[in-house]
Coordinates of C-alpha atoms and ligand atoms in Angstrom, one line a residue:
X1025 CA 47.2 20.3 -83.8
X1026 CA 49.4 17.4 -82.8
X1027 CA 47.6 14.5 -81.0
X1028 CA 49.5 15.2 -77.8
X1029 CA 48.2 18.8 -77.6
X1030 CA 44.7 17.5 -78.3
X1031 CA 45.1 15.3 -75.2
X1032 CA 46.5 18.1 -73.1
X1033 CA 43.6 20.3 -74.1
X1034 CA 41.1 17.6 -73.1
X1035 CA 42.8 17.4 -69.6
X1036 CA 42.8 21.2 -69.4
X1037 CA 39.1 21.2 -70.1
X1038 CA 38.6 18.8 -67.3
X1039 CA 40.5 21.0 -64.8
X1040 CA 39.6 24.5 -65.9
X1041 CA 35.9 24.5 -64.6
X1042 CA 37.3 23.3 -61.2
X1043 CA 39.5 26.4 -60.7
X1044 CA 38.2 29.5 -58.9
X1045 CA 40.7 31.8 -60.6
X1046 CA 43.9 31.9 -62.6
X1047 CA 46.6 29.7 -61.0
X1048 CA 49.7 31.6 -59.9
X1049 CA 52.1 28.8 -59.3
X1050 CA 52.6 25.2 -60.6
X1051 CA 54.7 22.9 -58.4
X1052 CA 56.0 19.5 -59.4
X1053 CA 57.4 17.3 -56.6
X1054 CA 60.2 14.8 -56.6
X1055 CA 61.1 11.5 -54.9
X1056 CA 60.0 11.4 -51.3
X1057 CA 59.0 15.1 -51.4
X1058 CA 55.3 14.9 -52.3
X1059 CA 54.4 16.2 -48.8
X1060 CA 56.5 19.4 -49.2
X1061 CA 53.7 21.8 -49.3
X1062 CA 51.9 20.5 -46.2
X1063 CA 50.8 24.0 -45.2
X1064 CA 48.8 24.4 -48.4
X1065 CA 45.1 25.1 -47.9
X1066 CA 43.7 22.3 -50.0
X1067 CA 40.6 23.1 -52.1
X1068 CA 40.4 19.7 -53.9
X1069 CA 42.6 16.9 -55.0
X1070 CA 42.4 14.3 -57.8
X1071 CA 44.4 11.1 -58.4
X1072 CA 46.3 11.2 -61.6
X1073 CA 44.4 8.0 -62.5
X1074 CA 41.2 10.1 -62.6
X1075 CA 42.6 12.8 -64.9
X1076 CA 41.8 12.1 -68.6
X1077 CA 44.9 11.3 -70.7
X1078 CA 47.3 11.8 -67.7
X1079 CA 50.2 9.3 -67.5
X1080 CA 50.3 7.1 -64.4
X1081 CA 53.3 7.1 -62.0
X1082 CA 54.9 3.7 -61.6
X1083 CA 57.3 4.7 -58.7
X1084 CA 55.9 3.9 -55.3
X1085 CA 57.7 6.9 -53.7
X1086 CA 55.7 9.2 -56.0
X1087 CA 52.1 9.7 -55.1
X1088 CA 50.5 10.6 -58.4
X1089 CA 48.0 13.2 -57.3
X1090 CA 47.0 16.7 -58.4
X1091 CA 46.3 19.1 -55.6
X1092 CA 44.7 22.5 -55.9
X1093 CA 45.0 24.9 -53.0
X1094 CA 46.1 28.3 -51.8
X1095 CA 49.0 29.6 -49.8
X1096 CA 49.8 33.2 -48.8
X1097 CA 47.1 34.4 -51.1
X1098 CA 48.4 32.6 -54.2
X1099 CA 46.6 29.8 -55.9
X1100 CA 48.7 26.8 -56.6
X1101 CA 48.5 23.5 -58.4
X1102 CA 50.7 20.8 -56.9
X1103 CA 51.6 17.8 -59.1
X1104 CA 52.5 15.2 -56.4
X1105 CA 54.7 12.8 -58.4
X1106 CA 56.5 13.1 -61.7
X1107 CA 57.2 10.9 -64.6
X1108 CA 60.7 9.8 -65.3
X1109 CA 62.4 8.8 -68.6
X1110 CA 63.8 5.7 -66.7
X1111 CA 60.2 4.4 -66.2
X1112 CA 60.0 4.2 -70.0
X1113 CA 58.0 7.4 -70.5
X1114 CA 58.8 9.5 -73.6
X1115 CA 60.1 13.0 -73.0
X1116 CA 56.7 14.3 -74.1
X1117 CA 54.9 12.2 -71.5
X1118 CA 57.4 13.3 -68.9
X1119 CA 56.5 16.9 -69.7
X1120 CA 52.7 16.4 -69.9
X1121 CA 52.2 18.2 -66.5
X1122 CA 54.2 21.2 -67.8
X1123 CA 52.1 21.4 -71.0
X1124 CA 49.0 21.2 -68.9
X1125 CA 50.3 24.1 -66.8
X1126 CA 51.1 26.0 -69.9
X1127 CA 47.5 25.5 -71.3
X1128 CA 46.3 26.7 -67.9
X1129 CA 48.5 29.8 -68.4
X1130 CA 50.7 29.2 -65.3
X1131 CA 53.7 31.4 -65.4
X1132 CA 55.7 30.3 -62.3
X1133 CA 57.0 26.8 -62.1
X1134 CA 58.6 25.2 -59.0
X1135 CA 60.5 21.9 -59.5
X1136 CA 62.1 19.9 -56.7
X1137 CA 63.9 16.6 -56.6
X1138 CA 66.1 14.3 -54.6
X1139 CA 69.6 14.3 -55.9
X1140 CA 73.0 12.9 -55.1
X1141 CA 75.7 15.4 -54.0
X1142 CA 78.8 15.5 -56.1
X1143 CA 80.2 18.6 -54.5
X1144 CA 82.0 17.3 -51.4
X1145 CA 81.3 20.5 -49.5
X1146 CA 77.6 19.5 -49.4
X1147 CA 76.1 17.2 -46.8
X1148 CA 73.1 14.8 -47.0
X1149 CA 69.9 16.6 -46.0
X1150 CA 70.9 20.0 -47.4
X1151 CA 69.0 21.8 -50.1
X1152 CA 70.6 23.1 -53.3
X1153 CA 69.3 25.9 -55.4
X1154 CA 69.7 24.8 -59.0
X1155 CA 71.6 27.6 -60.9
X1156 CA 72.0 25.7 -64.2
X1157 CA 71.9 22.2 -65.5
X1158 CA 73.6 19.9 -68.0
X1159 CA 71.4 17.6 -69.9
X1160 CA 73.1 14.2 -70.1
X1161 CA 70.0 12.2 -70.7
X1162 CA 70.3 12.0 -74.4
X1163 CA 66.7 13.1 -74.6
X1164 CA 64.9 16.4 -75.2
X1165 CA 61.1 17.1 -74.9
X1166 CA 61.2 19.4 -77.9
X1167 CA 62.2 16.7 -80.3
X1168 CA 59.5 15.8 -82.8
X1169 CA 56.7 17.5 -84.8
X1170 CA 56.6 21.1 -83.9
X1171 CA 53.7 22.5 -81.9
X1172 CA 53.9 26.3 -82.5
X1173 CA 51.3 26.9 -79.8
X1174 CA 53.8 25.6 -77.2
X1175 CA 56.6 28.0 -78.2
X1176 CA 59.5 28.5 -80.6
X1177 CA 61.6 25.7 -82.1
X1178 CA 65.0 26.7 -80.7
X1179 CA 64.4 28.3 -77.2
X1180 CA 67.3 30.1 -75.7
X1181 CA 68.7 28.3 -72.6
X1182 CA 71.0 31.0 -71.2
X1183 CA 68.9 31.4 -68.1
X1184 CA 66.7 28.4 -67.4
X1185 CA 66.4 29.0 -63.7
X1186 CA 65.0 32.4 -62.9
X1187 CA 67.4 34.7 -61.1
X1188 CA 64.8 36.6 -59.2
X1189 CA 63.2 33.4 -57.8
X1190 CA 66.7 32.3 -56.8
X1191 CA 67.2 35.5 -54.9
X1192 CA 63.8 35.0 -53.1
X1193 CA 64.9 31.4 -52.2
X1194 CA 68.2 32.6 -50.7
X1195 CA 66.3 35.2 -48.7
X1196 CA 63.7 32.7 -47.5
X1197 CA 66.6 30.3 -46.5
X1198 CA 68.4 33.1 -44.6
X1199 CA 65.2 34.1 -42.8
X1200 CA 64.6 30.5 -41.7
X1201 CA 68.2 29.6 -40.8
X1202 CA 68.3 27.0 -43.6
X1203 CA 71.6 26.4 -45.4
X1204 CA 70.8 26.8 -49.1
X1205 CA 73.6 25.6 -51.4
X1206 CA 73.8 26.7 -55.0
X1207 CA 75.0 24.7 -57.9
X1208 CA 74.8 22.8 -61.1
X1209 CA 72.5 19.8 -61.6
X1210 CA 73.7 17.1 -63.9
X1211 CA 70.7 15.1 -65.3
X1212 CA 71.2 11.5 -66.3
X1213 CA 68.8 8.9 -67.7
X1214 CA 69.2 6.4 -64.8
X1215 CA 68.0 4.3 -63.2
X1216 CA 71.3 2.7 -62.4
X1217 CA 73.3 5.0 -60.0
X1218 CA 76.7 6.4 -61.0
X1219 CA 80.0 4.5 -61.0
X1220 CA 82.9 6.2 -59.3
X1221 CA 84.3 7.0 -62.8
X1222 CA 81.0 8.6 -63.8
X1223 CA 81.0 10.7 -60.6
X1224 CA 84.5 11.9 -61.3
X1225 CA 83.4 12.8 -64.8
X1226 CA 80.4 14.7 -63.5
X1227 CA 82.6 16.6 -61.1
X1228 CA 85.1 17.4 -63.8
X1229 CA 82.4 19.0 -66.0
X1230 CA 81.2 21.2 -63.1
X1231 CA 78.4 19.2 -61.6
X1232 CA 77.4 19.8 -57.9
X1233 CA 74.4 17.4 -57.8
X1234 CA 73.2 14.5 -59.9
X1235 CA 69.7 13.1 -60.6
X1236 CA 67.3 11.5 -63.0
X1237 CA 64.7 14.1 -63.4
X1238 CA 63.8 17.8 -63.7
X1239 CA 65.6 18.6 -66.9
X1240 CA 62.9 17.6 -69.3
X1241 CA 60.4 19.7 -67.3
X1242 CA 62.7 22.7 -67.1
X1243 CA 63.3 22.6 -70.9
X1244 CA 59.6 22.5 -71.6
X1245 CA 59.0 25.2 -69.0
X1246 CA 61.5 27.5 -70.7
X1247 CA 59.9 26.9 -74.1
X1248 CA 56.5 27.8 -72.4
X1249 CA 58.0 31.1 -71.1
X1250 CA 57.8 30.1 -67.4
X1251 CA 59.9 31.4 -64.6
X1252 CA 61.5 28.4 -63.0
X1253 CA 62.7 27.7 -59.5
X1254 CA 64.6 24.4 -59.0
X1255 CA 65.5 22.9 -55.7
X1256 CA 67.4 19.7 -55.1
X1257 CA 67.3 17.9 -51.8
X1258 CA 70.8 16.3 -51.4
X1259 CA 70.0 12.8 -50.1
X1260 CA 73.5 11.3 -50.3
X1261 CA 77.1 12.3 -51.1
X1262 CA 78.9 10.5 -53.9
X1263 CA 82.6 10.6 -53.2
X1264 CA 84.4 8.7 -56.0
X1265 CA 87.5 8.2 -53.7
X1266 CA 85.4 6.6 -50.9
X1267 CA 82.3 5.3 -52.7
X1268 CA 79.4 4.2 -50.5
X1269 CA 76.4 2.3 -51.5
X1270 CA 73.2 4.3 -52.1
X1271 CA 69.7 2.7 -51.9
X1272 CA 66.3 4.0 -52.9
X1273 CA 65.1 3.4 -49.3
X1274 CA 67.9 5.6 -47.9
X1275 CA 67.2 8.3 -50.5
X1276 CA 63.5 8.4 -49.7
X1277 CA 64.1 8.4 -46.0
X1278 CA 66.5 11.3 -46.2
X1279 CA 64.2 13.2 -48.5
X1280 CA 61.2 12.6 -46.2
X1281 CA 63.2 13.6 -43.1
X1282 CA 64.1 16.9 -44.8
X1283 CA 60.6 17.5 -46.2
X1284 CA 59.7 19.8 -43.3
X1285 CA 62.7 22.0 -44.0
X1286 CA 61.8 22.0 -47.8
X1287 CA 58.3 22.8 -46.7
X1288 CA 59.3 25.8 -44.6
X1289 CA 61.6 27.1 -47.3
X1290 CA 59.0 26.8 -50.1
X1291 CA 56.2 28.3 -48.0
X1292 CA 58.3 31.3 -47.4
X1293 CA 59.4 31.6 -51.0
X1294 CA 55.8 31.5 -52.1
X1295 CA 54.9 34.2 -49.6
X1296 CA 57.6 36.4 -51.1
X1297 CA 56.6 35.8 -54.8
Ligands
HPA929 N1 72.3 9.7 -58.2 C1 71.2 9.9 -59.0 N2 70.1 10.3 -58.5 C2 69.9 10.4 -57.2 C3 71.0 10.1 -56.3 C4 72.2 9.8 -56.9 O1 73.2 9.5 -56.1 N3 70.5 10.4 -55.1 C5 69.2 10.7 -55.2 N4 68.8 10.7 -56.5

């Protein structure tokens, strides 16, 4: 067993006795979005710092807390705060929460993030259903010594984001009068934001939104055989012909302002799962 799996197993052993039943859904939240499941009936919560072997979040806008609760009769583990490559974490550290969910036998994974809009039909504050992604980070969480217990060496990536969950998200959006865009998420390493030339490039290769997260977790989730729903909160629009400055503060503010909408959407999706 590789040492990382040994660590994940130790963390799993810490959590397992605290669960009442099998967990139906794992949810990993993005920048400014840690409050998106505010209707969750919380059973307990633990700071990441109190979980053995768990990496620590270094970004202030990420809370770093694991919350166990229930919603619409489903039991859910919410990972409030993720790890980013740009913080200096390795791809395997970034995907530690996914491996933990895998050891806990979680089969449905929800990922959300804050992202820049490249598609000029989008507006800041809208939500995009991730249909596919392009990994431009130069990293991959499956690199390195093989861990057969975590899945096959060359997992197929023709359908990373589950079609059925996407359909449920569109239905939940329609039922709640929420505009739900659909598109392709381009994942970069960051943390510097895009130049106008880079934005033009991302548009040319089909990108609709850009961000610095989600892809490592989605790849590990596919290898783990999870059904994945990915939602991007578009916090700013990147128009290469009329570039405007983007700041973390503005991104976090837009994400927090739209958190209630993301919350309604996700609660409804979860009731439909
Ligand atoms: N680029 C990359 N990541 C982001 C952006 C952006 O413009 N906005 C929010 N996250």
